[in-house]
Coordinates of C-alpha atoms in Angstrom, one line a residue:
M1 CA 24.5 196.2 -53.2
E2 CA 22.9 197.3 -56.6
N3 CA 22.8 193.8 -57.9
K4 CA 21.2 192.4 -54.5
K5 CA 18.7 195.2 -55.3
A6 CA 18.0 194.5 -58.8
I7 CA 17.7 190.6 -57.9
I8 CA 15.1 191.6 -55.2
I9 CA 13.1 193.9 -57.4
S10 CA 12.9 191.2 -60.1
L11 CA 11.7 188.5 -57.8
I12 CA 8.9 190.8 -56.6
C13 CA 7.9 191.8 -60.2
F14 CA 8.1 187.9 -60.7
L15 CA 6.0 187.0 -58.0
V16 CA 3.3 189.9 -58.4
S17 CA 3.3 188.7 -62.2
M18 CA 2.4 185.0 -61.1
L19 CA 0.0 186.4 -58.8
L20 CA -1.9 188.4 -61.6
I21 CA -1.7 185.3 -63.9
S22 CA -3.1 182.7 -61.3
A23 CA -6.0 185.7 -60.5
Y24 CA -6.4 186.0 -64.3
V25 CA -6.7 182.0 -65.0
S26 CA -8.9 181.5 -61.9
V27 CA -11.3 184.2 -63.1
K28 CA -11.4 182.9 -66.6
E29 CA -12.1 179.3 -65.4
K30 CA -14.8 180.3 -63.4
E31 CA -16.6 181.9 -66.3
L32 CA -16.2 179.0 -68.2
T33 CA -17.3 176.6 -65.4
S34 CA -20.2 178.6 -64.9
S35 CA -21.1 178.3 -68.7
F36 CA -19.9 174.7 -69.4
G37 CA -20.2 173.1 -66.1
E38 CA -17.6 171.5 -63.8
W39 CA -14.4 169.6 -65.1
V40 CA -15.1 165.9 -65.3
D41 CA -13.3 162.5 -66.2
V42 CA -13.7 161.0 -69.5
V43 CA -11.8 158.1 -71.2
V44 CA -10.3 158.8 -74.6
A45 CA -8.6 156.8 -77.3
E46 CA -4.8 158.0 -76.3
G47 CA -1.8 156.1 -75.3
A48 CA 1.3 154.2 -76.1
Y49 CA -0.6 152.4 -78.7
F50 CA -0.9 155.2 -81.3
E51 CA 2.8 155.9 -80.9
K52 CA 3.7 152.3 -81.3
N53 CA 1.5 151.5 -84.2
K54 CA 1.8 155.0 -86.2
T55 CA -1.7 155.2 -86.4
A56 CA -4.5 157.5 -85.8
T57 CA -7.2 155.3 -84.8
I58 CA -8.3 152.2 -83.2
P59 CA -9.4 149.9 -85.8
E60 CA -12.7 148.4 -86.3
Y61 CA -13.2 145.2 -84.2
A62 CA -9.8 145.7 -82.4
T63 CA -9.6 144.6 -78.8
I64 CA -9.5 147.5 -76.5
Q65 CA -6.1 147.3 -74.2
P66 CA -5.0 149.4 -71.5
D67 CA -2.5 151.1 -73.8
M68 CA -5.3 152.3 -75.9
L69 CA -6.8 154.5 -73.3
S70 CA -6.5 157.5 -71.2
V71 CA -8.3 159.5 -68.7
A72 CA -9.0 163.2 -69.8
K73 CA -10.8 166.2 -68.1
V74 CA -13.5 168.1 -70.1
F75 CA -16.3 170.4 -69.2
K76 CA -19.6 168.7 -68.3
S77 CA -21.5 170.2 -71.3
F78 CA -18.7 168.5 -73.7
K79 CA -19.1 165.0 -72.2
Q80 CA -20.8 163.0 -74.8
P81 CA -23.8 160.7 -73.5
L82 CA -22.8 157.2 -72.2
T83 CA -19.1 158.1 -72.1
V84 CA -17.0 155.8 -70.3
T85 CA -15.3 157.3 -67.0
K86 CA -13.2 154.2 -65.9
P87 CA -10.8 152.6 -68.3
E88 CA -11.0 149.2 -66.6
D89 CA -15.0 149.0 -67.2
I90 CA -14.3 148.4 -71.3
I91 CA -10.7 146.6 -71.1
G92 CA -11.4 143.2 -73.5
K93 CA -14.2 144.7 -75.3
A94 CA -14.1 145.6 -79.2
A95 CA -14.4 148.8 -81.1
Y96 CA -17.8 148.5 -83.5
V97 CA -16.5 151.3 -85.4
P98 CA -12.9 152.7 -85.9
I99 CA -12.1 155.1 -82.8
A100 CA -9.9 158.3 -83.7
E101 CA -6.8 159.3 -81.4
G102 CA -8.5 161.7 -78.6
E103 CA -12.1 160.7 -79.3
Q104 CA -14.4 160.0 -76.2
I105 CA -15.0 156.4 -75.9
T106 CA -18.8 155.6 -75.7
L107 CA -20.5 152.2 -74.9
T108 CA -22.2 153.0 -78.3
K109 CA -19.1 152.3 -80.1
L110 CA -18.2 149.0 -78.4
V111 CA -19.2 145.5 -78.7
Q112 CA -18.0 142.1 -77.3
P113 CA -15.0 140.9 -79.3
D114 CA -15.9 138.5 -82.4
G115 CA -19.4 137.9 -81.1
K116 CA -17.7 135.9 -78.1
P117 CA -18.5 137.7 -74.9
V118 CA -16.0 137.4 -72.1
L119 CA -17.8 135.9 -69.3
E120 CA -15.3 137.5 -66.5
Q121 CA -16.8 140.9 -67.4
Q122 CA -20.3 139.7 -67.2
V123 CA -19.9 138.7 -63.6
E124 CA -20.5 141.5 -61.1
K125 CA -18.2 142.7 -58.7
K126 CA -18.2 140.7 -55.4
Q127 CA -20.1 137.9 -57.0
R128 CA -18.6 134.6 -58.3
A129 CA -19.8 132.5 -61.2
L130 CA -20.1 128.7 -60.6
T131 CA -21.0 125.8 -63.1
L132 CA -23.2 122.9 -61.9
L133 CA -24.2 119.7 -64.0
V134 CA -27.5 119.4 -65.0
S135 CA -29.8 117.0 -66.8
A136 CA -33.6 117.6 -68.2
Q137 CA -34.9 116.1 -65.1
N138 CA -33.5 118.9 -62.5
A139 CA -32.9 121.7 -64.9
V140 CA -36.7 122.2 -66.3
G141 CA -36.1 120.2 -69.4
R142 CA -32.7 122.2 -70.5
L143 CA -35.3 125.2 -71.2
I144 CA -33.3 127.5 -69.1
R145 CA -31.6 130.1 -71.2
P146 CA -28.6 133.0 -70.2
G147 CA -30.3 135.8 -68.6
N148 CA -33.1 133.7 -67.0
R149 CA -33.4 133.6 -63.0
V150 CA -33.6 130.6 -61.1
D151 CA -34.1 129.3 -57.6
V152 CA -31.5 126.4 -56.4
L153 CA -33.2 123.4 -54.5
I154 CA -31.5 120.7 -52.7
A155 CA -32.8 117.0 -51.7
P156 CA -30.4 115.2 -49.7
L157 CA -30.8 111.5 -48.4
Y158 CA -29.1 111.3 -44.5
D159 CA -29.3 109.2 -41.8
A160 CA -31.0 110.1 -38.7
N161 CA -31.2 107.9 -35.6
G162 CA -30.7 105.0 -38.0
A163 CA -33.5 105.9 -40.3
T164 CA -32.8 107.3 -43.9
M165 CA -34.3 110.8 -44.2
L166 CA -35.2 113.0 -47.3
E167 CA -35.5 116.8 -47.2
V168 CA -36.2 119.3 -49.8
K169 CA -34.8 122.7 -49.3
T170 CA -34.7 126.1 -50.9
L171 CA -31.3 127.2 -50.8
I172 CA -30.8 130.1 -53.0
Q173 CA -33.5 132.5 -54.7
N174 CA -33.5 134.7 -58.0
A175 CA -29.9 133.6 -59.1
L176 CA -28.6 134.9 -62.4
V177 CA -27.9 132.4 -65.1
L178 CA -24.6 133.3 -66.6
A179 CA -24.6 130.5 -69.3
T180 CA -26.0 127.3 -70.5
G181 CA -23.0 125.4 -71.8
K182 CA -20.8 127.8 -73.8
H183 CA -23.8 129.8 -74.6
L184 CA -23.4 133.1 -72.6
Q185 CA -25.8 135.9 -72.2
N186 CA -25.4 139.3 -74.1
E187 CA -23.9 137.4 -77.3
V188 CA -23.5 139.3 -80.1
P189 CA -23.6 138.4 -83.9
T190 CA -20.2 137.1 -85.3
R191 CA -18.4 139.5 -87.4
V192 CA -19.2 139.3 -91.1
D193 CA -17.0 140.8 -94.0
R194 CA -18.8 143.9 -95.2
E195 CA -18.1 143.0 -98.8
L196 CA -19.2 139.4 -98.6
L197 CA -22.5 140.5 -96.6
G198 CA -23.0 143.2 -99.8
F199 CA -22.4 140.4 -102.3
I200 CA -24.9 137.9 -100.5
E201 CA -27.6 140.7 -100.2
E202 CA -27.2 141.7 -104.0
A203 CA -27.4 138.0 -105.1
N204 CA -30.6 137.5 -103.1
A205 CA -32.1 140.4 -104.6
K206 CA -31.7 139.2 -108.2
V207 CA -32.4 135.7 -107.9
K208 CA -35.7 134.5 -106.2
R209 CA -35.8 130.8 -105.1
K210 CA -39.2 129.2 -106.3
D211 CA -40.5 125.9 -105.4
L212 CA -42.7 123.9 -108.1
F213 CA -45.7 125.9 -107.4
G214 CA -43.9 129.2 -108.1
N215 CA -44.0 130.2 -104.3
N216 CA -41.2 131.6 -102.4
T217 CA -39.1 128.8 -100.6
D218 CA -37.5 131.4 -98.2
S219 CA -38.3 129.6 -94.6
L220 CA -38.5 131.5 -91.3
N221 CA -35.6 131.5 -88.9
T222 CA -36.1 128.6 -86.9
S223 CA -32.5 129.1 -85.0
R224 CA -32.4 128.7 -81.2
P225 CA -30.2 128.6 -78.5
D226 CA -28.7 125.2 -78.0
D227 CA -30.6 122.8 -75.3
N228 CA -28.3 120.0 -75.5
Y229 CA -26.1 121.5 -72.6
A230 CA -24.9 119.5 -69.9
N231 CA -24.0 122.2 -67.7
I232 CA -25.1 125.7 -66.3
T233 CA -23.4 128.7 -64.9
L234 CA -24.8 131.0 -62.2
Q235 CA -23.8 134.1 -60.7
L236 CA -23.7 133.6 -56.7
T237 CA -22.2 135.2 -53.8
E238 CA -19.0 133.6 -52.4
E239 CA -20.8 132.1 -49.3
D240 CA -23.6 130.6 -51.6
A241 CA -21.1 129.0 -53.9
Q242 CA -19.4 127.4 -50.7
K243 CA -22.8 126.0 -49.8
I244 CA -23.7 124.4 -53.1
I245 CA -20.0 122.9 -53.6
F246 CA -20.3 121.4 -50.3
L247 CA -23.6 119.9 -51.0
T248 CA -22.7 118.7 -54.2
H249 CA -19.6 116.7 -52.8
K250 CA -21.7 115.3 -50.0
F251 CA -24.8 114.3 -51.8
G252 CA -23.9 114.5 -55.4
D253 CA -24.8 116.6 -58.4
R254 CA -28.3 114.9 -59.0
S255 CA -29.5 115.9 -55.5
V256 CA -29.5 119.9 -56.8
Y257 CA -32.4 121.1 -58.7
L258 CA -33.4 124.2 -60.4
T259 CA -36.8 125.9 -60.9
L260 CA -37.3 128.7 -63.2
R261 CA -38.6 131.9 -62.1
N262 CA -40.4 134.7 -64.2
S263 CA -38.1 137.4 -64.7
T264 CA -40.4 140.2 -63.3
D265 CA -40.7 138.2 -60.1
P266 CA -37.5 138.9 -58.1
E267 CA -39.0 138.8 -54.5
I268 CA -37.1 136.7 -52.1
V269 CA -39.4 134.7 -49.6
K270 CA -38.9 132.9 -46.5
A271 CA -38.8 129.2 -47.7
G272 CA -38.8 126.3 -45.0
S273 CA -37.7 122.8 -45.5
T274 CA -40.0 119.9 -46.8
I275 CA -40.2 116.3 -45.4
L276 CA -42.5 113.6 -46.0
D277 CA -44.5 114.3 -42.8
D278 CA -45.4 117.6 -44.5
V279 CA -46.4 116.3 -48.1
L280 CA -48.5 113.3 -46.9
G281 CA -49.9 114.6 -43.5
P282 CA -51.7 112.8 -40.8
N283 CA -54.5 111.8 -42.9
S284 CA -52.5 108.9 -44.7
D285 CA -51.3 105.4 -44.0
Y286 CA -47.8 106.7 -43.3
G287 CA -49.0 109.3 -40.9
R288 CA -51.4 106.9 -39.2
S289 CA -48.6 104.4 -38.8
K290 CA -46.5 107.1 -36.7
Q291 CA -49.3 107.7 -34.5
K292 CA -49.1 106.3 -31.0
P293 CA -51.9 104.8 -29.6
L294 CA -54.0 106.4 -26.6
P295 CA -52.8 104.8 -23.3
I296 CA -55.0 102.2 -21.9
M297 CA -56.9 103.5 -18.7
P298 CA -56.9 100.9 -15.9
P299 CA -60.4 100.0 -15.0
K300 CA -62.2 101.7 -12.1
P301 CA -63.0 99.5 -8.9
K302 CA -66.7 98.5 -8.3
Y303 CA -65.9 99.0 -4.6
N304 CA -63.3 99.4 -2.0
D305 CA -62.9 96.9 1.0
L306 CA -61.2 97.9 4.2
L307 CA -58.5 95.3 5.0
G308 CA -57.1 96.8 8.5
N309 CA -56.8 100.4 7.7
Q310 CA -56.0 99.9 4.2
P311 CA -58.6 100.3 1.3
V312 CA -58.3 97.5 -1.1
P313 CA -60.1 97.8 -4.7
R314 CA -62.6 95.2 -5.5
Y315 CA -63.3 94.7 -9.5

C-alpha cells in the first residue's frame, strides 16, 4: 500500500515538474520571439555528405547535391539576406566559395557549375522548353539572343475548295528565348585557376606589348555570342508547345517565323490572321478580278399592248 502511495506521489511530482518546465520554456520562447522574430526555415550545409567525406566544408565549385543540405529553424532576425528556404531550388548549382558545415546557404554563394548552366533549372514551373529549327530568314538574321522575347508566327499553305491559300497568323506572343544553339541564358564565366590567373596578370603588368610605332596593341574585346546557330529553344506552355509541334509536322519548319520584341514591351494584343485580300485590298488587279460585275437590268418597255386581258410589253 505504501509502495502505491509512493508511486502515485512520484507521478504527481513528475507531472507537476513537466508542467512547470513546459510553462518556463513557453515563457522563454515568447520572450525570444518577441525580441528576434518568429521561427523560419532556412537551408544549411548539413547532411550525410559531411559524415561520409569527413570534411567540414563544401568545396569551392562543388555541385550541390541533396545529401549536402538540410532544413533548420532560426529566428527571423538571424536569417541572412537571400537565404534559400527550399533545398530543391539549388540542387545542381555550384558553390562559388567554400561553405562550412551548419552555414546558411545564400544565393550569393552559388553559381552554375563550371560556367555551364543547366537548362532544366531555367525552365519555369508548369512551362516547357521546345526547340525549333531556324534560319537567317525566319529568325531575324540569327540576331536573337538568349533572354530575348519573341513572337511566333505561322505561314501555312493549304487547300480551300480546290484553291491554294496562304495565311499568316501570330500564334504566340512574348515567348522567352532560353537558348540559341547551345548558348544558354544566364551563363557565367568558366572556372579559371586562381594561381594561373594571378600569373597571367603579373606577366601582363611587367610586359607591355608594343607595335612598331610604340603604341599599345591591346585590342578591344570583340567577342560575342555565336550567331551560326541552327536552332532556338523557347519557353512555352504545354498547350502552345503542342500547337507548334502539330503545325511544324503539318506544314514544315520553314512555315514558322520568329519576330523579335523589345524586352520592355510585354503587352499581349489580339492579333488576327492576314490573307492576300487583306494585303492587296480591293484597289488592286487581284482585288478587282474577284469583284463580281453588276447584274444586267432588263430594258424598260416603251409601252404595253393589251392582248386580250394580258398586257404585252413593246420595246
